XYZ file of C-alpha atoms in Angstrom:
181
model
C 0.000 0.000 0.000
C 1.419 3.363 -1.022
C 1.759 6.183 1.467
C -0.764 8.825 0.590
C -0.430 12.298 2.000
C -3.936 13.729 2.535
C -2.539 17.252 2.364
C -1.606 18.612 -1.019
C 1.989 19.721 -1.270
C 1.646 23.471 -1.252
C 4.857 25.357 -1.340
C 4.388 28.496 0.713
C 7.367 30.774 0.809
C 7.614 32.877 3.916
C 10.536 35.028 4.842
C 11.820 33.699 8.146
C 13.034 36.416 10.476
C 16.060 35.321 12.465
C 15.665 34.986 16.200
C 17.657 37.208 18.518
C 20.010 34.300 19.247
C 20.555 33.743 15.513
C 21.216 37.444 15.000
C 23.773 37.460 17.793
C 25.448 34.338 16.339
C 25.490 35.875 12.870
C 27.127 38.988 14.249
C 29.652 36.947 16.249
C 30.977 35.430 13.011
C 31.891 38.948 11.840
C 33.864 39.740 14.989
C 37.224 39.978 13.199
C 35.922 42.318 10.522
C 33.860 44.534 12.819
C 35.008 44.427 16.445
C 32.172 44.693 18.978
C 29.497 44.635 16.234
C 27.403 42.271 18.345
C 27.749 44.135 21.605
C 24.977 46.173 23.175
C 25.499 47.825 26.520
C 21.970 48.762 27.563
C 18.372 47.690 27.054
C 17.865 50.845 24.971
C 20.678 49.865 22.587
C 19.270 46.333 22.449
C 15.825 47.565 21.403
C 17.305 49.910 18.811
C 19.643 47.206 17.402
C 16.923 44.598 17.009
C 14.189 46.923 15.745
C 12.006 46.883 18.836
C 9.801 49.698 20.018
C 9.636 49.333 23.790
C 12.489 49.541 26.258
C 12.029 47.598 29.487
C 14.393 48.598 32.269
C 12.203 47.914 35.318
C 9.875 44.949 35.888
C 7.293 44.446 38.629
C 7.205 40.825 39.780
C 3.584 40.243 40.813
C 4.314 36.897 42.404
C 6.312 35.470 45.274
C 8.407 32.485 46.245
C 10.239 30.315 43.750
C 8.372 31.843 40.790
C 9.839 35.264 41.586
C 13.298 33.814 42.267
C 13.373 31.966 38.940
C 12.241 35.025 37.006
C 14.819 37.336 38.577
C 17.690 34.844 38.228
C 16.843 34.028 34.603
C 16.599 37.634 33.466
C 19.723 38.598 35.421
C 21.658 35.772 33.732
C 20.399 36.921 30.308
C 21.285 40.553 31.092
C 24.793 39.573 32.208
C 25.375 37.499 29.078
C 24.014 40.180 26.751
C 24.932 43.475 28.399
C 27.761 42.399 30.702
C 25.657 43.765 33.558
C 23.270 41.576 35.529
C 21.596 44.693 36.952
C 20.672 46.184 33.544
C 17.049 45.270 34.310
C 15.738 46.332 37.737
C 13.197 44.287 39.693
C 10.408 45.512 41.935
C 8.677 42.870 44.052
C 5.474 42.797 46.033
C 6.029 41.682 49.641
C 3.345 40.440 52.010
C 3.945 40.326 55.767
C 4.055 36.521 55.509
C 6.852 36.643 52.917
C 8.771 39.169 54.993
C 8.436 37.006 58.108
C 9.668 33.979 56.139
C 12.684 36.005 54.937
C 11.838 34.950 51.379
C 14.799 34.828 49.004
C 13.105 36.771 46.206
C 12.980 39.838 48.482
C 16.777 39.805 48.859
C 17.220 39.440 45.086
C 14.996 42.419 44.233
C 16.137 45.998 43.722
C 13.004 47.403 45.376
C 10.227 45.879 47.462
C 6.706 47.206 47.913
C 4.671 46.122 50.948
C 1.251 44.657 50.180
C -1.514 43.368 52.476
C -1.205 39.871 53.852
C -3.765 37.117 53.845
C -5.286 35.348 50.867
C -3.952 36.204 47.414
C -7.015 38.253 46.427
C -5.572 40.906 48.778
C -2.141 40.905 47.139
C -0.670 38.771 44.321
C -4.017 38.128 42.588
C -5.326 41.675 43.035
C -5.130 43.178 39.537
C -6.040 46.707 40.687
C -3.280 46.632 43.312
C -0.770 45.371 40.734
C -1.723 48.183 38.349
C -1.489 50.760 41.139
C 2.022 49.625 42.096
C 3.136 49.464 38.454
C 2.007 53.063 37.894
C 3.384 54.439 41.196
C 6.918 53.028 40.919
C 6.762 53.266 37.706
C 7.709 50.124 35.775
C 7.613 49.375 32.065
C 6.487 45.753 32.480
C 4.749 43.335 34.842
C 5.490 39.624 35.137
C 2.821 37.703 37.043
C 4.459 34.280 36.847
C 2.114 31.365 37.386
C -0.968 31.140 39.574
C -2.262 34.283 41.283
C -3.004 37.088 38.758
C -1.217 35.377 35.867
C -4.426 33.511 35.084
C -6.678 36.562 35.195
C -7.368 37.882 31.667
C -8.211 41.313 33.120
C -4.572 42.000 34.048
C -3.083 42.305 30.521
C -5.940 44.579 29.474
C -5.592 46.846 32.505
C -1.861 47.157 31.991
C -2.222 47.778 28.262
C -4.620 50.670 28.938
C -1.809 52.316 30.919
C 0.968 51.540 28.409
C 2.572 48.906 30.649
C 3.753 45.666 29.062
C 2.350 42.389 30.379
C 4.987 39.668 30.163
C 2.771 36.714 29.401
C 0.058 35.608 26.997
C -2.129 38.225 25.319
C -5.461 39.104 26.869
C -7.552 37.546 24.065
C -5.802 34.175 24.423
C -6.439 34.223 28.167
C -10.140 34.975 27.633
C -10.397 32.077 25.180
C -8.817 29.719 27.708
C -11.142 30.985 30.421
C -14.183 29.938 28.364
C -13.836 26.186 28.768
């Protein structure tokens, strides 16, 4: 029996844009011809070099515990590898009395901490209005909500977008679609 492909063989040509990693690797091959052609020193230079339109220099972590630790460590590692400065991106964290009492590691890793009410997460890490208020007051360019808490609330990306603050996560419309199960 012959293998039959139910899909017709359509040749669609799309121009593939290189990823940031590919662009950096491409530039690294030209190092001898153009010294430091791949180097960027700041987030602003990075955005300009790669054709972006939004510079993120300060991020509010709207989560706690290991989620916050992993986010901060990962971005700091990336910033060190790319900019030669692990502190190129600043981190603001929300801190409940319970986290403070537990001497949570993410608080020590942050550049700035903002006290929030204790108790259940609807008073702090899942409170979208509180997250927006903190993001505007500090101010930050982006909010990362991690997993759980407000990260699953489709209202958060929309609220932030209305105030020109980037939500680091899925777009609002995708979250609404997932919420309608």
